[in-house]
Each structure stands twice: as C-alpha cells, then as structure tokens.
PDB file of C-alpha atoms in Angstrom:
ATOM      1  CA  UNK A 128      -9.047 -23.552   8.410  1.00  0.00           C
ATOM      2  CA  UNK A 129      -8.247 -22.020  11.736  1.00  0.00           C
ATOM      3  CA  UNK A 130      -6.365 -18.634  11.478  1.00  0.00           C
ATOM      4  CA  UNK A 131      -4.025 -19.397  13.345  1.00  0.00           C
ATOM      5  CA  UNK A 132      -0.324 -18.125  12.759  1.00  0.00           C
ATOM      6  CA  UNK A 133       1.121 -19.764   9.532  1.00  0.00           C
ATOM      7  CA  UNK A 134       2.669 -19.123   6.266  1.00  0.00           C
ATOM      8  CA  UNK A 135       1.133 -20.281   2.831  1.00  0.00           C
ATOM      9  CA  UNK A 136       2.501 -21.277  -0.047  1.00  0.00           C
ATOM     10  CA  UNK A 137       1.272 -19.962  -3.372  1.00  0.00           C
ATOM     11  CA  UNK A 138       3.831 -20.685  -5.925  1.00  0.00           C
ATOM     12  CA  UNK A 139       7.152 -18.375  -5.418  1.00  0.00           C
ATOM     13  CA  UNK A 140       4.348 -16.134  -3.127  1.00  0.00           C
ATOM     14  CA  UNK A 141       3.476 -16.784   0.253  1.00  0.00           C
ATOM     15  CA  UNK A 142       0.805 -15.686   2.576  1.00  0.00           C
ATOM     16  CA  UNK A 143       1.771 -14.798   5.794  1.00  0.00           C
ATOM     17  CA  UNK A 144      -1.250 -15.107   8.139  1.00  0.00           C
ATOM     18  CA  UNK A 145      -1.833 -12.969  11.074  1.00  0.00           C
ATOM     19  CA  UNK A 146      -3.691 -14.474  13.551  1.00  0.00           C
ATOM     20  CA  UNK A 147      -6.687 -12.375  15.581  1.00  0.00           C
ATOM     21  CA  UNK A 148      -6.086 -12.291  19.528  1.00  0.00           C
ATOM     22  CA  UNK A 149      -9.265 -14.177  19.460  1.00  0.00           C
ATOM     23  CA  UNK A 150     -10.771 -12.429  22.057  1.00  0.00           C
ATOM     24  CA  UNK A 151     -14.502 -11.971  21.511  1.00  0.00           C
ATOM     25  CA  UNK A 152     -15.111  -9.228  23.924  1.00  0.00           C
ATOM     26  CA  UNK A 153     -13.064  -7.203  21.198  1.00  0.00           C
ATOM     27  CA  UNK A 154     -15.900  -7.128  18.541  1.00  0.00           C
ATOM     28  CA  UNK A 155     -15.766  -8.423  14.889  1.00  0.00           C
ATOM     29  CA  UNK A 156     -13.472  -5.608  13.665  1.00  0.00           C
ATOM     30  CA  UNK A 157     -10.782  -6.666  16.025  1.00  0.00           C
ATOM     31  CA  UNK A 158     -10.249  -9.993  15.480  1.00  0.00           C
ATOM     32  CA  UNK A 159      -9.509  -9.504  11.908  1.00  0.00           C
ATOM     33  CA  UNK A 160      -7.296 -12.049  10.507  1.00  0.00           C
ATOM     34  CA  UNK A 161      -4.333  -9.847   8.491  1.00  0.00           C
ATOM     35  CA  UNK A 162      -2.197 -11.381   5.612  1.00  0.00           C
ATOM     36  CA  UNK A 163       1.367 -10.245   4.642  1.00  0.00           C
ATOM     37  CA  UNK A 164       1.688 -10.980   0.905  1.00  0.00           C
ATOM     38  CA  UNK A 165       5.671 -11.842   0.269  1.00  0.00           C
ATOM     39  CA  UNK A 166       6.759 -12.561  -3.733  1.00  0.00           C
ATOM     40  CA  UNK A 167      10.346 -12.542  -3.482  1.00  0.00           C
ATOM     41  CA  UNK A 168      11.731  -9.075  -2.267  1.00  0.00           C
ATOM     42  CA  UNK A 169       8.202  -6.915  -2.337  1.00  0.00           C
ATOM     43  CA  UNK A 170       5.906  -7.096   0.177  1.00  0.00           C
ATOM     44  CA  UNK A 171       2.109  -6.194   1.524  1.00  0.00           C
ATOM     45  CA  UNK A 172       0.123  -5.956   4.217  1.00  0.00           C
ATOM     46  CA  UNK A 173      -3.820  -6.088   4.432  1.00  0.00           C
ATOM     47  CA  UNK A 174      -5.011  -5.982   7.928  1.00  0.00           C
ATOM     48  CA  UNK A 175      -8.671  -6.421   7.240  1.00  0.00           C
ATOM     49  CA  UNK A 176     -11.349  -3.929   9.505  1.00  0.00           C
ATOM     50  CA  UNK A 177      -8.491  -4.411  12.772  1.00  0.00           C
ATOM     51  CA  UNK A 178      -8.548  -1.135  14.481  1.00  0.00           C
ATOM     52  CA  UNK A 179      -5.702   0.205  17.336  1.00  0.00           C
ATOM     53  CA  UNK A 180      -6.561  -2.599  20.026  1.00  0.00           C
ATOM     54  CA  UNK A 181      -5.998  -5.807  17.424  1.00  0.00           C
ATOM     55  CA  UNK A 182      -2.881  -3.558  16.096  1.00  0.00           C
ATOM     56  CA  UNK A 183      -1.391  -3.045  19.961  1.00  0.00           C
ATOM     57  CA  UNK A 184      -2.006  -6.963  20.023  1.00  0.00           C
ATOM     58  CA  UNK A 185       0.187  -7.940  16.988  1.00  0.00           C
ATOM     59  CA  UNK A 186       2.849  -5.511  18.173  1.00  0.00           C
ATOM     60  CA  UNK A 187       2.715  -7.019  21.680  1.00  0.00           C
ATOM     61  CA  UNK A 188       2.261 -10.417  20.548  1.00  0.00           C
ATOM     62  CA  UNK A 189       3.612 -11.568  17.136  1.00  0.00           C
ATOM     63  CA  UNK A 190       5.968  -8.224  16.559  1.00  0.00           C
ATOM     64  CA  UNK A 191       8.195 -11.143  14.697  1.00  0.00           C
ATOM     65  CA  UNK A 192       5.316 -11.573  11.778  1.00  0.00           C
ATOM     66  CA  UNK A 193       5.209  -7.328  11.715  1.00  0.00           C
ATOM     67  CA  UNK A 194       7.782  -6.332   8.712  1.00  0.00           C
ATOM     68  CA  UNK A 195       8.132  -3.091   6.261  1.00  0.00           C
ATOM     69  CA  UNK A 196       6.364  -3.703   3.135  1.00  0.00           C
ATOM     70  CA  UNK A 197       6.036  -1.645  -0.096  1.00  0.00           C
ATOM     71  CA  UNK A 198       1.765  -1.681  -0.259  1.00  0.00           C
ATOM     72  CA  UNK A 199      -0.293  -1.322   2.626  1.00  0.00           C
ATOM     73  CA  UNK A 200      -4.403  -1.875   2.136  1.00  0.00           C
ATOM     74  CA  UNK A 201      -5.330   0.802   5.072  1.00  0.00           C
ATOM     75  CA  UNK A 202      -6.996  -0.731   8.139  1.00  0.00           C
ATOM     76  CA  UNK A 203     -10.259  -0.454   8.283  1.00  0.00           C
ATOM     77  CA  UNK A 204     -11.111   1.740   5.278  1.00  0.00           C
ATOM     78  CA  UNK A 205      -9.003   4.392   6.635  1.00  0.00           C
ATOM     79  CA  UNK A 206     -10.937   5.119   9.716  1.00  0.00           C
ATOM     80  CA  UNK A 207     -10.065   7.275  12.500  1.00  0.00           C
ATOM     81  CA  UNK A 208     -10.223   4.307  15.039  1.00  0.00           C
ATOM     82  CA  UNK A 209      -7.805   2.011  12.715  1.00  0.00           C
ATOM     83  CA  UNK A 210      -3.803   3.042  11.989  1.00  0.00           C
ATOM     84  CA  UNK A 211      -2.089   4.656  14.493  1.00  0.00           C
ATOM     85  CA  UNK A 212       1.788   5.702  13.952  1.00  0.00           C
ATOM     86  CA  UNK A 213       2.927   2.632  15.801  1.00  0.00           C
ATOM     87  CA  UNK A 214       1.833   0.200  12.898  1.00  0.00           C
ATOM     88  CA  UNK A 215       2.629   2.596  10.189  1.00  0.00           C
ATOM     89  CA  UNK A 216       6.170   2.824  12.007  1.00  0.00           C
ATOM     90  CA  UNK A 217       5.772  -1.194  12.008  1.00  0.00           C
ATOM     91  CA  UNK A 218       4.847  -1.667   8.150  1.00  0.00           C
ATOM     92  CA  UNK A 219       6.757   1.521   6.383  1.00  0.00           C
ATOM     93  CA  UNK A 220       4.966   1.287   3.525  1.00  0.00           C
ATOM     94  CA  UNK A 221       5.636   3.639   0.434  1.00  0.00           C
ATOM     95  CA  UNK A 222       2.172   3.124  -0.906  1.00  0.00           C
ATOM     96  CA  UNK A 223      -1.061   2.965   0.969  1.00  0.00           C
ATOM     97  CA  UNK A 224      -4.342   2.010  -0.769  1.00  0.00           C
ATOM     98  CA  UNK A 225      -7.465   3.162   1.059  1.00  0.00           C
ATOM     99  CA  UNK A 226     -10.590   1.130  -0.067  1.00  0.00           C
ATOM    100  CA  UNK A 227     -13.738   2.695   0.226  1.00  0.00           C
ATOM    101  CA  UNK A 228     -16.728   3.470  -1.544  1.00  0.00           C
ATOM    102  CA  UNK A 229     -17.955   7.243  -2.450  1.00  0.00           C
ATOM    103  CA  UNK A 230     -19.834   9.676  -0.418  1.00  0.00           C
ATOM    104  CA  UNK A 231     -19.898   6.267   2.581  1.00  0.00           C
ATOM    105  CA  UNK A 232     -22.396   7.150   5.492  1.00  0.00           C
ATOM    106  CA  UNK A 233     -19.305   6.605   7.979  1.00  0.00           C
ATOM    107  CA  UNK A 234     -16.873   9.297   6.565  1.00  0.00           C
ATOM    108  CA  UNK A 235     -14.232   7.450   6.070  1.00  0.00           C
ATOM    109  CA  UNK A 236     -11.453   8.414   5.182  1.00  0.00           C
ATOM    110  CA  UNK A 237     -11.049  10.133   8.044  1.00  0.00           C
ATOM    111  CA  UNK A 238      -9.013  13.171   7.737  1.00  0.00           C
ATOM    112  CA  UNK A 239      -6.611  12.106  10.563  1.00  0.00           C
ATOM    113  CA  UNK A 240      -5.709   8.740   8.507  1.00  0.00           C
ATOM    114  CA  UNK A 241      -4.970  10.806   5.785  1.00  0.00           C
ATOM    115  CA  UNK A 242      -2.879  13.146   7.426  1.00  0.00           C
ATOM    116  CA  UNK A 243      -1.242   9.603   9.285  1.00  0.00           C
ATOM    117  CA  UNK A 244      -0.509   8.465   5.601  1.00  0.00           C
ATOM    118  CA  UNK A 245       0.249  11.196   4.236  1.00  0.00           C
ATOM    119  CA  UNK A 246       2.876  12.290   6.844  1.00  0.00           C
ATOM    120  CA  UNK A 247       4.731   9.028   6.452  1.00  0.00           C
ATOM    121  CA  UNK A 248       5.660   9.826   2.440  1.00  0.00           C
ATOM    122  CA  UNK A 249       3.631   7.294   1.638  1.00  0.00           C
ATOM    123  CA  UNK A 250       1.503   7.568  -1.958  1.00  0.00           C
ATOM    124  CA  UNK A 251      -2.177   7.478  -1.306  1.00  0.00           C
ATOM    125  CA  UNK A 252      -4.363   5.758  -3.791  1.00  0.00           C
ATOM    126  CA  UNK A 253      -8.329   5.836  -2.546  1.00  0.00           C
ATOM    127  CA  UNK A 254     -10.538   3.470  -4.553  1.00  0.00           C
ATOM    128  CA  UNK A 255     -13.530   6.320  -4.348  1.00  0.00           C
ATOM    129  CA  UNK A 256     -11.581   9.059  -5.906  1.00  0.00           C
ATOM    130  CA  UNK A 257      -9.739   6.712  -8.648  1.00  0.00           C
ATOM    131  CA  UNK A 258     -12.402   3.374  -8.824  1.00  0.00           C
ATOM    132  CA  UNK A 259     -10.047   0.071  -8.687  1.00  0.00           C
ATOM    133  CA  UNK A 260      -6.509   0.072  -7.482  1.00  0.00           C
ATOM    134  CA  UNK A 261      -4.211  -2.722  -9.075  1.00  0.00           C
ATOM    135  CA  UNK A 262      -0.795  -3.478  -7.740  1.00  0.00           C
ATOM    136  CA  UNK A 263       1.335  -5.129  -9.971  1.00  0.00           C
ATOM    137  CA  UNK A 264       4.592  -6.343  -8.617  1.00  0.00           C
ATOM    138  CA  UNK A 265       7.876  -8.660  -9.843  1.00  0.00           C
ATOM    139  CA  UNK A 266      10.050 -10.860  -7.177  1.00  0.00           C
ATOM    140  CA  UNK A 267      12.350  -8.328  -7.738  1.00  0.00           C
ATOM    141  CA  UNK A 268      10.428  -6.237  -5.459  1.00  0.00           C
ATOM    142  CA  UNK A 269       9.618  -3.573  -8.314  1.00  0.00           C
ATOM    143  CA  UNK A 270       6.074  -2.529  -8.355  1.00  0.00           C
ATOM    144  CA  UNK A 271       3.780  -0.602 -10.184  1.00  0.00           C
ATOM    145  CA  UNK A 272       0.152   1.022  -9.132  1.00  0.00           C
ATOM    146  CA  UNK A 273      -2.746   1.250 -11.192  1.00  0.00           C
ATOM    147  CA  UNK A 274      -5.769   3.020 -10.678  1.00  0.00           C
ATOM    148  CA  UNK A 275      -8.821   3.796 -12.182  1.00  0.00           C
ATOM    149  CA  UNK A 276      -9.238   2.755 -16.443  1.00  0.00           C
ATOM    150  CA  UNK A 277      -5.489   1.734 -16.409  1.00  0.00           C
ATOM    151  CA  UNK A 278      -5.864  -0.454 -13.992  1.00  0.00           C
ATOM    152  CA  UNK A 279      -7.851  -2.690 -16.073  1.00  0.00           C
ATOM    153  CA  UNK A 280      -5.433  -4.031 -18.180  1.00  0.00           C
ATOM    154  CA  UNK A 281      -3.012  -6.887 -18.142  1.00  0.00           C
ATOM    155  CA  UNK A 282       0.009  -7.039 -17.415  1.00  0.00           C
ATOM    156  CA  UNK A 283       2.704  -7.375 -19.779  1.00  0.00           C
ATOM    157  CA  UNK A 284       5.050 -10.241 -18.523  1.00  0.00           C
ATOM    158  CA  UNK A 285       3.942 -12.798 -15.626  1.00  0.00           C
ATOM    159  CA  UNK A 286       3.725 -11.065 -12.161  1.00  0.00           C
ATOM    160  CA  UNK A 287       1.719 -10.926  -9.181  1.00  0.00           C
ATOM    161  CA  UNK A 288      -1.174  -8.588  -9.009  1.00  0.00           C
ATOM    162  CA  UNK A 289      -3.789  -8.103  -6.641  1.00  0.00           C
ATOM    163  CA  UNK A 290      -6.865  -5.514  -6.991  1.00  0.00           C
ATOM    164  CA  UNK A 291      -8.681  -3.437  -4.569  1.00  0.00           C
ATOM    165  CA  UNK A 292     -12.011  -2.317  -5.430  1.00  0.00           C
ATOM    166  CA  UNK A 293     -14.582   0.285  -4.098  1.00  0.00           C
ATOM    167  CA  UNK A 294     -16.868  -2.276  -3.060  1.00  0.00           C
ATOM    168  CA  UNK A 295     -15.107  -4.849  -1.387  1.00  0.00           C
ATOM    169  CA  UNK A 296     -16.694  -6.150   1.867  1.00  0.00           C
ATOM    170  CA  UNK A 297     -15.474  -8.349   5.096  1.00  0.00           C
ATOM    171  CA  UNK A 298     -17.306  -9.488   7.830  1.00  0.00           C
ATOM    172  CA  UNK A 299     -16.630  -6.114  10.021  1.00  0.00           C
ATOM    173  CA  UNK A 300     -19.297  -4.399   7.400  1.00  0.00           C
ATOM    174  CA  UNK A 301     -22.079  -6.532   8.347  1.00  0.00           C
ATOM    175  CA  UNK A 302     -24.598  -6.145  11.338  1.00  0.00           C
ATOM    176  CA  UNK A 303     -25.488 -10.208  11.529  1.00  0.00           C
ATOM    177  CA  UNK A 304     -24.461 -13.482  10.139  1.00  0.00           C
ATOM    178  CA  UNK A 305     -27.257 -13.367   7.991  1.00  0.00           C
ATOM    179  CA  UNK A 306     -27.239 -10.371   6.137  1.00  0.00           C
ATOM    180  CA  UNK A 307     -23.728 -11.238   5.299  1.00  0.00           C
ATOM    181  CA  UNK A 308     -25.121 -14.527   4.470  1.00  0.00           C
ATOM    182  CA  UNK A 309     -27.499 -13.171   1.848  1.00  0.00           C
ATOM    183  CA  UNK A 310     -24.858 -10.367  -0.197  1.00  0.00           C
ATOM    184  CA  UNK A 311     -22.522 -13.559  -0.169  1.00  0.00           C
ATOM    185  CA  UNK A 312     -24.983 -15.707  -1.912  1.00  0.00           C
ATOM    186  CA  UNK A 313     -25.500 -12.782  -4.538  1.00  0.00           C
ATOM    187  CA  UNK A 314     -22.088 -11.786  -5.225  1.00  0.00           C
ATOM    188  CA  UNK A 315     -21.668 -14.523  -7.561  1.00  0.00           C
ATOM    189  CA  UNK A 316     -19.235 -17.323  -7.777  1.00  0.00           C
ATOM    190  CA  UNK A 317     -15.907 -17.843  -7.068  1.00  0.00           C
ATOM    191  CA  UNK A 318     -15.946 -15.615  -3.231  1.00  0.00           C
ATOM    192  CA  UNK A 319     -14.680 -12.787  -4.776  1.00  0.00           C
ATOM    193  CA  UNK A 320     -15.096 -10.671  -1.454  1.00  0.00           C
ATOM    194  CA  UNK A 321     -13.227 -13.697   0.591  1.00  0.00           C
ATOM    195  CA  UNK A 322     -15.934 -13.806   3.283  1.00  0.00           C
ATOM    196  CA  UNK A 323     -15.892 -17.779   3.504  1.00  0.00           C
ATOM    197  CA  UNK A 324     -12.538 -18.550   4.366  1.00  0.00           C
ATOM    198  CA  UNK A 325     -12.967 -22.024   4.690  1.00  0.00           C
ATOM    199  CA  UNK A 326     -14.772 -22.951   1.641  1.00  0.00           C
ATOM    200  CA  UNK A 327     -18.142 -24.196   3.158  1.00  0.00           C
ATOM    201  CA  UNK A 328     -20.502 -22.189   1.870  1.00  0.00           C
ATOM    202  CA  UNK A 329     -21.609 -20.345   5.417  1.00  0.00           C
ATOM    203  CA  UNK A 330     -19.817 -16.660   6.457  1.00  0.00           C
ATOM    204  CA  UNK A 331     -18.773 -14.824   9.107  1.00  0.00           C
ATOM    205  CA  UNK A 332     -20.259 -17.095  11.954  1.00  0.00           C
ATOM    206  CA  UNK A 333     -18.832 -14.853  14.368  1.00  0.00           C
ATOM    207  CA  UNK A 334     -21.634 -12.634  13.796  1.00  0.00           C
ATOM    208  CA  UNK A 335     -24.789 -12.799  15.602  1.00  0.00           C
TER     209      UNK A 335
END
C-alpha cells in the first residue's frame, strides 16, 4: 500500500494517513509516514522518526490533515532535531508520550523537547522512566493514561487503546535494509513493531 494521503476505516476509528514528501534526498527519518488516530471526538497523532524538515512539509503541504489532538507520540523519540513549536502549535496536545528506551546512546530525550513539551502544559509520560504507556480512550473523547504496572490491565468497558513501549522500533532506527530485516524476522509474529506495512514479509526497502 502506497502512503499516500488517505483515511482508513477501522470500525467507528479511522486512520488518518500522512503522507511523506517523498523526497529521498531527505533521509529515512524524513519521509516518515504519520497517522492521526480519530475515535469519535479524541484524537492522536504519531509522526513516526519525522524531524523539523518532514514537519515544515506537512504544514506547507497538507496543513488541512494537521488538527489538535489529545495524545501526541513525540517525533522522533523526543530528539532535539524533531518537534519544533510550529507542530506542537499545530497538534495542541494535552498529553505527550515520549518513547524511548533507558540510558539510549543518542540522549534522547533531549532536554530542549522536554522543555518544548513541557512549556505547552502538556503531561509528559516517557516509556524509560515509567516502562509501557497505554492510552485508553472512549468516542466521547475522554481518555485515560496508563503507565508502567497499571498499564497492563484491561480495560473495563470496550474502548480504544493503543500502547507505547520502550522498545518499539521503525525503519529510522536501522542502518540497512538488512539489519532491519533480521530484528523483524525475530520479533515474532503478528509485526508488532509495524515495520512491514504492506504485509509482504520484506521491511524498510528504503534502506540501503
């Protein structure tokens, strides 16, 4: 499936796709392909590794797909190089959930996301200070975040619920088709990292 602009049904959700500018002298990390989760009045955004370049482009180029949401999955693990204040100004979130492992050899957070989340009032959950982050929402647009042993279990009444975890992994956080190849083939079944977006076994062929 090409990712190009479109909107997915999933029930009474709906995935809201954000296309990449498809340039490839951007690099991997910016041509992301971002999803806004909708379930009746709440909203999120996850914008995959897409640092300030693939941001400017969405503003410039599809600023009618760009919406306030409630939960925001910080760009690229909350790395200097990803948010600015123009796409927090953009999404609005009141939560922002930074996943990243412990003690990473990049530093990220980065202390001037955190002071870019921070200063917007949003809540900061960070999946290496609390382990997994569930959000657990109603098409009322009520929400609830869950972190670390609470977040494990289920939900009382049918909602939607999606779960960040320390580890997770896109294509951004490989160096070469291959290596992605091989942690794909030994994460175990059912994608649970969503690296093969079109179901055919191979990932991230943009990589070298």
């Amino acid at each position: 499936i090409e990712p190009t602009e479109r909107r997915i049904g999933l029930g009474d959700a709906s995935l809201q796709v954000l296309p990449p500018p498809g340039d490839a002298s951007l690099g991997n990390n910016d041509n992301s392909v971002g999803v806004i989760v909708s379930y009746g009045d709440f909203g999120a955004a996850l914008t995959g590794d897409a640092e300030q370049p693939e941001l400017s482009w969405w503003q410039e180029n599809a600023p009618h797909l760009l919406r306030p949401v409630e939960v925001y999955k910080a760009s690229h693990h909350g790395s200097e190089n990803g948010d600015s204040p123009a796409s927090m100004a953009a999404f609005s979130p009141e939560a922002v959930v930074i996943s990243v492992g412990a003690d990473n050899d990049y530093g990220h957070p980065s202390a001037e996301a955190l002071r870019l989340y921070e200063g917007t009032g949003a809540t900061v959950y960070r999946t290496d200070l609390s382990g997994t982050v569930v959000v657990t929402a109603s098409s009322s647009g009520d929400y609830r975040v869950d972190a670390g042993p609470s977040a494990a279990s289920a939900p009382e009444e049918p909602v939607a619920s999606v779960a960040v975890t320390a580890d997770d992994r896109d294509c951004g956080d490989f160096s070469s088709q291959r290596e992605a190849q091989r942690f794909f083939e030994g994460a175990g079944a059912g994608d649970p990292h969503r690296l093969d977006g079109d179901g055919d076994g191979v990932v991230c062929t943009s990589l070298p």
